[in-house]
């Protein structure tokens, strides 16, 4: 009988051991689940860190790329190459540069600013004028990236120097240019002069063509002399003295014929840029209210004419004459 009374506790002990085993298994499953959750969370944190790092690198690269393309902070385009502008004029306060020179009533700027128009010179005329530049510059050309041809003085880039093409090539000039070329050149100059006079409210007869007025051809070749370093910021009135009004006639297209080479007005806070387009005329008063530069040409060839005007008849020059 005694052994039968002991059986109860043994069963009870056996039942208690089974419950403990299930409890241990449950704890192990819980701990395993916790470890898996922690590992999953740690993995997610690592991937999140990697994603943030990649995003940061991409953002920094994009901002750096955008900065390089913006050429020292150019943030506003005044004239896109793809648009055809009838007239666009932006008035800016005049600087004091004109006060250090003799003033000419009815001409010396009292209203200052910058204008852009595609309605004065046609693209067909620009192509004809570009061919004049191409023929003339084929006689020489700089060893560096910038070459000039001045039909007024005869200055032509040749290697690292300049020659007078009229004296240097003599009668050969008759085979390069025609009277029609010079007539077109004079007509274009006259129309640009009238456009500037109208924009600034002065008489075109009070303005005089002044030097230097020249064709420019710019490509991506490395500069060989200081004459090739066209990209430095400058003020025309300070650099040349005689300038009161400056204009540029573009003879080739930004992004199609060349990359880079945009014209940049260097304003405080946000520079403004003009994208060249064949036949586009950009003009402005020549004082420090219009500090400017040209971006380096990265590829292709950029053609333009700089045509400058003065209010002082003592600094005036005549149109070139075909002889």
PDB file of C-alpha atoms in Angstrom, residues 32-272:
ATOM      1  CA  UNK A  32      15.359  34.142 -30.755  1.00  0.00           C
ATOM      2  CA  UNK A  33      12.604  36.428 -32.017  1.00  0.00           C
ATOM      3  CA  UNK A  34      14.146  39.379 -30.164  1.00  0.00           C
ATOM      4  CA  UNK A  35      17.547  38.619 -31.677  1.00  0.00           C
ATOM      5  CA  UNK A  36      16.035  38.362 -35.166  1.00  0.00           C
ATOM      6  CA  UNK A  37      14.212  41.658 -34.721  1.00  0.00           C
ATOM      7  CA  UNK A  38      17.395  43.314 -33.479  1.00  0.00           C
ATOM      8  CA  UNK A  39      19.372  41.898 -36.416  1.00  0.00           C
ATOM      9  CA  UNK A  40      16.669  43.065 -38.839  1.00  0.00           C
ATOM     10  CA  UNK A  41      16.638  46.526 -37.287  1.00  0.00           C
ATOM     11  CA  UNK A  42      20.437  46.680 -37.358  1.00  0.00           C
ATOM     12  CA  UNK A  43      20.393  45.649 -41.019  1.00  0.00           C
ATOM     13  CA  UNK A  44      17.819  48.333 -41.796  1.00  0.00           C
ATOM     14  CA  UNK A  45      19.939  50.946 -39.991  1.00  0.00           C
ATOM     15  CA  UNK A  46      23.013  49.925 -41.999  1.00  0.00           C
ATOM     16  CA  UNK A  47      21.120  50.146 -45.287  1.00  0.00           C
ATOM     17  CA  UNK A  48      19.639  53.476 -44.224  1.00  0.00           C
ATOM     18  CA  UNK A  49      23.140  54.788 -43.485  1.00  0.00           C
ATOM     19  CA  UNK A  50      24.363  53.541 -46.865  1.00  0.00           C
ATOM     20  CA  UNK A  51      21.354  55.127 -48.624  1.00  0.00           C
ATOM     21  CA  UNK A  52      21.951  58.441 -46.836  1.00  0.00           C
ATOM     22  CA  UNK A  53      25.647  58.325 -47.741  1.00  0.00           C
ATOM     23  CA  UNK A  54      24.894  57.576 -51.389  1.00  0.00           C
ATOM     24  CA  UNK A  55      22.262  60.323 -51.501  1.00  0.00           C
ATOM     25  CA  UNK A  56      24.730  62.773 -49.957  1.00  0.00           C
ATOM     26  CA  UNK A  57      27.411  61.887 -52.499  1.00  0.00           C
ATOM     27  CA  UNK A  58      24.919  62.257 -55.368  1.00  0.00           C
ATOM     28  CA  UNK A  59      23.676  65.595 -53.999  1.00  0.00           C
ATOM     29  CA  UNK A  60      27.202  66.944 -53.487  1.00  0.00           C
ATOM     30  CA  UNK A  61      28.196  65.783 -56.975  1.00  0.00           C
ATOM     31  CA  UNK A  62      25.100  67.412 -58.473  1.00  0.00           C
ATOM     32  CA  UNK A  63      25.705  70.689 -56.650  1.00  0.00           C
ATOM     33  CA  UNK A  64      29.376  70.664 -57.682  1.00  0.00           C
ATOM     34  CA  UNK A  65      28.419  69.916 -61.283  1.00  0.00           C
ATOM     35  CA  UNK A  66      25.788  72.665 -61.220  1.00  0.00           C
ATOM     36  CA  UNK A  67      28.308  75.125 -59.787  1.00  0.00           C
ATOM     37  CA  UNK A  68      30.871  74.295 -62.446  1.00  0.00           C
ATOM     38  CA  UNK A  69      28.265  74.710 -65.170  1.00  0.00           C
ATOM     39  CA  UNK A  70      27.117  77.988 -63.671  1.00  0.00           C
ATOM     40  CA  UNK A  71      30.560  79.528 -64.189  1.00  0.00           C
ATOM     41  CA  UNK A  72      31.137  81.352 -60.926  1.00  0.00           C
ATOM     42  CA  UNK A  73      27.554  81.801 -59.851  1.00  0.00           C
ATOM     43  CA  UNK A  74      25.620  82.618 -63.017  1.00  0.00           C
ATOM     44  CA  UNK A  75      22.052  82.184 -61.837  1.00  0.00           C
ATOM     45  CA  UNK A  76      19.848  84.007 -64.327  1.00  0.00           C
ATOM     46  CA  UNK A  77      19.689  83.771 -68.116  1.00  0.00           C
ATOM     47  CA  UNK A  78      18.672  87.058 -69.720  1.00  0.00           C
ATOM     48  CA  UNK A  79      18.413  85.533 -73.188  1.00  0.00           C
ATOM     49  CA  UNK A  80      18.236  81.828 -74.052  1.00  0.00           C
ATOM     50  CA  UNK A  81      19.714  80.751 -77.361  1.00  0.00           C
ATOM     51  CA  UNK A  82      16.455  78.964 -78.248  1.00  0.00           C
ATOM     52  CA  UNK A  83      14.229  82.053 -78.003  1.00  0.00           C
ATOM     53  CA  UNK A  84      13.832  84.829 -80.556  1.00  0.00           C
ATOM     54  CA  UNK A  85      13.640  88.201 -78.810  1.00  0.00           C
ATOM     55  CA  UNK A  86      12.033  91.267 -80.295  1.00  0.00           C
ATOM     56  CA  UNK A  87      13.498  93.605 -77.684  1.00  0.00           C
ATOM     57  CA  UNK A  88      14.609  93.112 -74.091  1.00  0.00           C
ATOM     58  CA  UNK A  89      16.033  95.965 -72.047  1.00  0.00           C
ATOM     59  CA  UNK A  90      17.116  96.052 -68.411  1.00  0.00           C
ATOM     60  CA  UNK A  91      17.909  99.438 -66.882  1.00  0.00           C
ATOM     61  CA  UNK A  92      20.631  99.606 -64.215  1.00  0.00           C
ATOM     62  CA  UNK A  93      21.986 102.579 -62.195  1.00  0.00           C
ATOM     63  CA  UNK A  94      24.844 104.407 -63.911  1.00  0.00           C
ATOM     64  CA  UNK A  95      28.290 104.232 -62.340  1.00  0.00           C
ATOM     65  CA  UNK A  96      30.535 107.241 -61.744  1.00  0.00           C
ATOM     66  CA  UNK A  97      32.987 106.171 -64.447  1.00  0.00           C
ATOM     67  CA  UNK A  98      31.664 108.752 -66.912  1.00  0.00           C
ATOM     68  CA  UNK A  99      32.375 111.614 -64.478  1.00  0.00           C
ATOM     69  CA  UNK A 100      36.126 111.212 -64.961  1.00  0.00           C
ATOM     70  CA  UNK A 101      35.758 111.852 -68.705  1.00  0.00           C
ATOM     71  CA  UNK A 102      34.524 114.808 -70.712  1.00  0.00           C
ATOM     72  CA  UNK A 103      30.746 114.708 -70.909  1.00  0.00           C
ATOM     73  CA  UNK A 104      28.870 115.232 -74.160  1.00  0.00           C
ATOM     74  CA  UNK A 105      25.300 116.401 -73.728  1.00  0.00           C
ATOM     75  CA  UNK A 106      22.822 114.235 -75.550  1.00  0.00           C
ATOM     76  CA  UNK A 107      25.198 111.283 -75.710  1.00  0.00           C
ATOM     77  CA  UNK A 108      27.097 110.580 -72.481  1.00  0.00           C
ATOM     78  CA  UNK A 109      24.956 108.019 -70.637  1.00  0.00           C
ATOM     79  CA  UNK A 110      22.471 109.303 -68.091  1.00  0.00           C
ATOM     80  CA  UNK A 111      20.340 106.212 -68.545  1.00  0.00           C
ATOM     81  CA  UNK A 112      22.343 103.007 -68.232  1.00  0.00           C
ATOM     82  CA  UNK A 113      21.518  99.384 -68.839  1.00  0.00           C
ATOM     83  CA  UNK A 114      21.751  96.439 -71.192  1.00  0.00           C
ATOM     84  CA  UNK A 115      19.649  95.241 -74.102  1.00  0.00           C
ATOM     85  CA  UNK A 116      19.247  92.149 -76.273  1.00  0.00           C
ATOM     86  CA  UNK A 117      17.454  91.860 -79.612  1.00  0.00           C
ATOM     87  CA  UNK A 118      17.132  89.287 -82.394  1.00  0.00           C
ATOM     88  CA  UNK A 119      15.112  91.641 -84.595  1.00  0.00           C
ATOM     89  CA  UNK A 120      17.853  93.884 -86.028  1.00  0.00           C
ATOM     90  CA  UNK A 121      20.110  91.467 -87.942  1.00  0.00           C
ATOM     91  CA  UNK A 122      18.710  88.372 -89.659  1.00  0.00           C
ATOM     92  CA  UNK A 123      20.296  84.952 -89.263  1.00  0.00           C
ATOM     93  CA  UNK A 124      21.012  84.944 -93.013  1.00  0.00           C
ATOM     94  CA  UNK A 125      22.908  88.238 -92.714  1.00  0.00           C
ATOM     95  CA  UNK A 126      24.800  86.849 -89.711  1.00  0.00           C
ATOM     96  CA  UNK A 127      25.851  83.838 -91.790  1.00  0.00           C
ATOM     97  CA  UNK A 128      27.112  86.125 -94.571  1.00  0.00           C
ATOM     98  CA  UNK A 129      29.075  88.217 -92.086  1.00  0.00           C
ATOM     99  CA  UNK A 130      30.497  85.090 -90.481  1.00  0.00           C
ATOM    100  CA  UNK A 131      31.853  84.040 -93.872  1.00  0.00           C
ATOM    101  CA  UNK A 132      33.669  87.394 -94.057  1.00  0.00           C
ATOM    102  CA  UNK A 133      35.290  86.606 -90.713  1.00  0.00           C
ATOM    103  CA  UNK A 134      36.156  83.045 -91.753  1.00  0.00           C
ATOM    104  CA  UNK A 135      37.835  84.203 -94.965  1.00  0.00           C
ATOM    105  CA  UNK A 136      39.795  86.928 -93.229  1.00  0.00           C
ATOM    106  CA  UNK A 137      40.919  84.765 -90.320  1.00  0.00           C
ATOM    107  CA  UNK A 138      41.950  81.995 -92.707  1.00  0.00           C
ATOM    108  CA  UNK A 139      44.899  84.253 -93.558  1.00  0.00           C
ATOM    109  CA  UNK A 140      46.257  83.884 -90.032  1.00  0.00           C
ATOM    110  CA  UNK A 141      44.915  82.942 -86.639  1.00  0.00           C
ATOM    111  CA  UNK A 142      46.322  82.841 -83.138  1.00  0.00           C
ATOM    112  CA  UNK A 143      48.276  79.883 -81.759  1.00  0.00           C
ATOM    113  CA  UNK A 144      46.022  80.230 -78.720  1.00  0.00           C
ATOM    114  CA  UNK A 145      42.249  80.052 -78.417  1.00  0.00           C
ATOM    115  CA  UNK A 146      41.339  83.620 -79.412  1.00  0.00           C
ATOM    116  CA  UNK A 147      41.910  85.282 -82.792  1.00  0.00           C
ATOM    117  CA  UNK A 148      40.858  88.747 -83.957  1.00  0.00           C
ATOM    118  CA  UNK A 149      40.331  90.469 -87.273  1.00  0.00           C
ATOM    119  CA  UNK A 150      39.963  94.253 -87.354  1.00  0.00           C
ATOM    120  CA  UNK A 151      38.867  95.540 -90.762  1.00  0.00           C
ATOM    121  CA  UNK A 152      39.398  99.151 -89.601  1.00  0.00           C
ATOM    122  CA  UNK A 153      43.034  99.022 -88.492  1.00  0.00           C
ATOM    123  CA  UNK A 154      43.904  95.877 -90.438  1.00  0.00           C
ATOM    124  CA  UNK A 155      44.996  94.023 -87.264  1.00  0.00           C
ATOM    125  CA  UNK A 156      45.008  90.231 -87.692  1.00  0.00           C
ATOM    126  CA  UNK A 157      46.157  87.560 -85.246  1.00  0.00           C
ATOM    127  CA  UNK A 158      49.023  85.525 -86.685  1.00  0.00           C
ATOM    128  CA  UNK A 159      50.654  83.038 -84.324  1.00  0.00           C
ATOM    129  CA  UNK A 160      51.560  84.901 -81.145  1.00  0.00           C
ATOM    130  CA  UNK A 161      51.564  88.319 -82.819  1.00  0.00           C
ATOM    131  CA  UNK A 162      49.498  90.685 -84.970  1.00  0.00           C
ATOM    132  CA  UNK A 163      50.085  91.895 -88.509  1.00  0.00           C
ATOM    133  CA  UNK A 164      48.430  94.561 -90.636  1.00  0.00           C
ATOM    134  CA  UNK A 165      46.659  92.403 -93.205  1.00  0.00           C
ATOM    135  CA  UNK A 166      46.399  95.259 -95.726  1.00  0.00           C
ATOM    136  CA  UNK A 167      50.178  95.758 -95.767  1.00  0.00           C
ATOM    137  CA  UNK A 168      51.143  92.137 -95.119  1.00  0.00           C
ATOM    138  CA  UNK A 169      48.970  90.582 -97.844  1.00  0.00           C
ATOM    139  CA  UNK A 170      48.694  93.549-100.205  1.00  0.00           C
ATOM    140  CA  UNK A 171      46.716  92.851-103.382  1.00  0.00           C
ATOM    141  CA  UNK A 172      45.797  89.364-102.172  1.00  0.00           C
ATOM    142  CA  UNK A 173      43.083  91.047-100.089  1.00  0.00           C
ATOM    143  CA  UNK A 174      41.165  91.642-103.332  1.00  0.00           C
ATOM    144  CA  UNK A 175      40.755  87.857-103.584  1.00  0.00           C
ATOM    145  CA  UNK A 176      39.497  87.524-100.001  1.00  0.00           C
ATOM    146  CA  UNK A 177      36.943  90.332 -99.611  1.00  0.00           C
ATOM    147  CA  UNK A 178      34.518  92.145-101.917  1.00  0.00           C
ATOM    148  CA  UNK A 179      32.895  95.567-101.912  1.00  0.00           C
ATOM    149  CA  UNK A 180      29.616  93.805-101.046  1.00  0.00           C
ATOM    150  CA  UNK A 181      31.250  92.416 -97.894  1.00  0.00           C
ATOM    151  CA  UNK A 182      32.246  95.881 -96.720  1.00  0.00           C
ATOM    152  CA  UNK A 183      28.851  97.334 -97.639  1.00  0.00           C
ATOM    153  CA  UNK A 184      27.083  94.696 -95.551  1.00  0.00           C
ATOM    154  CA  UNK A 185      29.475  95.381 -92.676  1.00  0.00           C
ATOM    155  CA  UNK A 186      28.719  99.123 -92.807  1.00  0.00           C
ATOM    156  CA  UNK A 187      24.970  98.542 -93.023  1.00  0.00           C
ATOM    157  CA  UNK A 188      24.990  96.224 -90.017  1.00  0.00           C
ATOM    158  CA  UNK A 189      27.031  98.728 -88.003  1.00  0.00           C
ATOM    159  CA  UNK A 190      24.559 101.491 -88.859  1.00  0.00           C
ATOM    160  CA  UNK A 191      21.527  99.448 -87.773  1.00  0.00           C
ATOM    161  CA  UNK A 192      23.147  98.499 -84.485  1.00  0.00           C
ATOM    162  CA  UNK A 193      24.052 102.140 -83.830  1.00  0.00           C
ATOM    163  CA  UNK A 194      20.437 103.202 -84.399  1.00  0.00           C
ATOM    164  CA  UNK A 195      19.180 100.450 -82.096  1.00  0.00           C
ATOM    165  CA  UNK A 196      21.461 101.587 -79.277  1.00  0.00           C
ATOM    166  CA  UNK A 197      20.507 105.245 -79.738  1.00  0.00           C
ATOM    167  CA  UNK A 198      16.812 104.427 -79.596  1.00  0.00           C
ATOM    168  CA  UNK A 199      17.175 102.254 -76.485  1.00  0.00           C
ATOM    169  CA  UNK A 200      19.042 104.951 -74.557  1.00  0.00           C
ATOM    170  CA  UNK A 201      17.096 107.934 -75.873  1.00  0.00           C
ATOM    171  CA  UNK A 202      19.948 109.675 -77.670  1.00  0.00           C
ATOM    172  CA  UNK A 203      20.649 110.748 -81.243  1.00  0.00           C
ATOM    173  CA  UNK A 204      22.592 108.231 -83.324  1.00  0.00           C
ATOM    174  CA  UNK A 205      24.409 111.142 -84.979  1.00  0.00           C
ATOM    175  CA  UNK A 206      25.976 112.018 -81.619  1.00  0.00           C
ATOM    176  CA  UNK A 207      27.624 108.576 -81.442  1.00  0.00           C
ATOM    177  CA  UNK A 208      30.885 107.736 -83.169  1.00  0.00           C
ATOM    178  CA  UNK A 209      32.338 104.371 -84.029  1.00  0.00           C
ATOM    179  CA  UNK A 210      35.503 103.835 -81.975  1.00  0.00           C
ATOM    180  CA  UNK A 211      38.350 101.350 -81.692  1.00  0.00           C
ATOM    181  CA  UNK A 212      38.771  98.520 -81.122  1.00  0.00           C
ATOM    182  CA  UNK A 213      35.921  97.223 -83.252  1.00  0.00           C
ATOM    183  CA  UNK A 214      36.710  93.693 -84.457  1.00  0.00           C
ATOM    184  CA  UNK A 215      35.711  90.125 -85.330  1.00  0.00           C
ATOM    185  CA  UNK A 216      36.591  87.458 -82.782  1.00  0.00           C
ATOM    186  CA  UNK A 217      37.009  83.727 -83.241  1.00  0.00           C
ATOM    187  CA  UNK A 218      37.322  81.712 -80.032  1.00  0.00           C
ATOM    188  CA  UNK A 219      37.884  77.980 -79.604  1.00  0.00           C
ATOM    189  CA  UNK A 220      39.020  75.674 -76.792  1.00  0.00           C
ATOM    190  CA  UNK A 221      42.751  75.786 -77.652  1.00  0.00           C
ATOM    191  CA  UNK A 222      44.912  76.563 -74.626  1.00  0.00           C
ATOM    192  CA  UNK A 223      46.016  80.193 -74.315  1.00  0.00           C
ATOM    193  CA  UNK A 224      49.560  80.893 -75.498  1.00  0.00           C
ATOM    194  CA  UNK A 225      49.776  84.622 -74.699  1.00  0.00           C
ATOM    195  CA  UNK A 226      47.832  87.151 -72.634  1.00  0.00           C
ATOM    196  CA  UNK A 227      45.964  88.095 -75.835  1.00  0.00           C
ATOM    197  CA  UNK A 228      44.300  84.671 -75.702  1.00  0.00           C
ATOM    198  CA  UNK A 229      42.983  85.181 -72.164  1.00  0.00           C
ATOM    199  CA  UNK A 230      39.613  86.620 -73.068  1.00  0.00           C
ATOM    200  CA  UNK A 231      37.748  85.304 -69.993  1.00  0.00           C
ATOM    201  CA  UNK A 232      38.912  87.819 -67.365  1.00  0.00           C
ATOM    202  CA  UNK A 233      36.281  90.198 -65.881  1.00  0.00           C
ATOM    203  CA  UNK A 234      36.663  93.751 -67.161  1.00  0.00           C
ATOM    204  CA  UNK A 235      34.983  97.126 -67.623  1.00  0.00           C
ATOM    205  CA  UNK A 236      35.143  98.576 -71.130  1.00  0.00           C
ATOM    206  CA  UNK A 237      35.178 102.228 -70.019  1.00  0.00           C
ATOM    207  CA  UNK A 238      38.090 101.517 -67.675  1.00  0.00           C
ATOM    208  CA  UNK A 239      39.970  99.317 -70.152  1.00  0.00           C
ATOM    209  CA  UNK A 240      39.610 101.512 -73.244  1.00  0.00           C
ATOM    210  CA  UNK A 241      38.577 104.950 -71.988  1.00  0.00           C
ATOM    211  CA  UNK A 242      36.836 105.980 -75.200  1.00  0.00           C
ATOM    212  CA  UNK A 243      33.982 103.456 -74.930  1.00  0.00           C
ATOM    213  CA  UNK A 244      30.537 104.745 -73.940  1.00  0.00           C
ATOM    214  CA  UNK A 245      28.385 102.072 -75.577  1.00  0.00           C
ATOM    215  CA  UNK A 246      29.437  98.502 -76.411  1.00  0.00           C
ATOM    216  CA  UNK A 247      27.672  96.004 -78.640  1.00  0.00           C
ATOM    217  CA  UNK A 248      28.213  92.413 -79.702  1.00  0.00           C
ATOM    218  CA  UNK A 249      26.778  90.760 -82.774  1.00  0.00           C
ATOM    219  CA  UNK A 250      26.880  86.977 -82.452  1.00  0.00           C
ATOM    220  CA  UNK A 251      27.598  84.952 -85.581  1.00  0.00           C
ATOM    221  CA  UNK A 252      27.236  81.390 -84.244  1.00  0.00           C
ATOM    222  CA  UNK A 253      24.933  79.435 -81.959  1.00  0.00           C
ATOM    223  CA  UNK A 254      25.483  78.394 -78.360  1.00  0.00           C
ATOM    224  CA  UNK A 255      25.179  74.574 -77.874  1.00  0.00           C
ATOM    225  CA  UNK A 256      25.113  73.971 -81.648  1.00  0.00           C
ATOM    226  CA  UNK A 257      28.398  75.508 -82.809  1.00  0.00           C
ATOM    227  CA  UNK A 258      30.165  75.688 -79.456  1.00  0.00           C
ATOM    228  CA  UNK A 259      29.869  74.998 -75.723  1.00  0.00           C
ATOM    229  CA  UNK A 260      30.695  77.496 -72.985  1.00  0.00           C
ATOM    230  CA  UNK A 261      31.392  80.977 -74.333  1.00  0.00           C
ATOM    231  CA  UNK A 262      28.323  82.654 -72.818  1.00  0.00           C
ATOM    232  CA  UNK A 263      28.471  86.383 -72.066  1.00  0.00           C
ATOM    233  CA  UNK A 264      28.190  87.120 -68.336  1.00  0.00           C
ATOM    234  CA  UNK A 265      27.191  90.373 -66.622  1.00  0.00           C
ATOM    235  CA  UNK A 266      28.783  90.106 -63.177  1.00  0.00           C
ATOM    236  CA  UNK A 267      26.161  91.627 -60.899  1.00  0.00           C
ATOM    237  CA  UNK A 268      26.229  91.639 -57.108  1.00  0.00           C
ATOM    238  CA  UNK A 269      24.374  88.636 -55.736  1.00  0.00           C
ATOM    239  CA  UNK A 270      23.358  86.996 -58.997  1.00  0.00           C
ATOM    240  CA  UNK A 271      25.187  87.144 -62.316  1.00  0.00           C
ATOM    241  CA  UNK A 272      23.218  87.404 -65.553  1.00  0.00           C
TER     242      UNK A 272
END
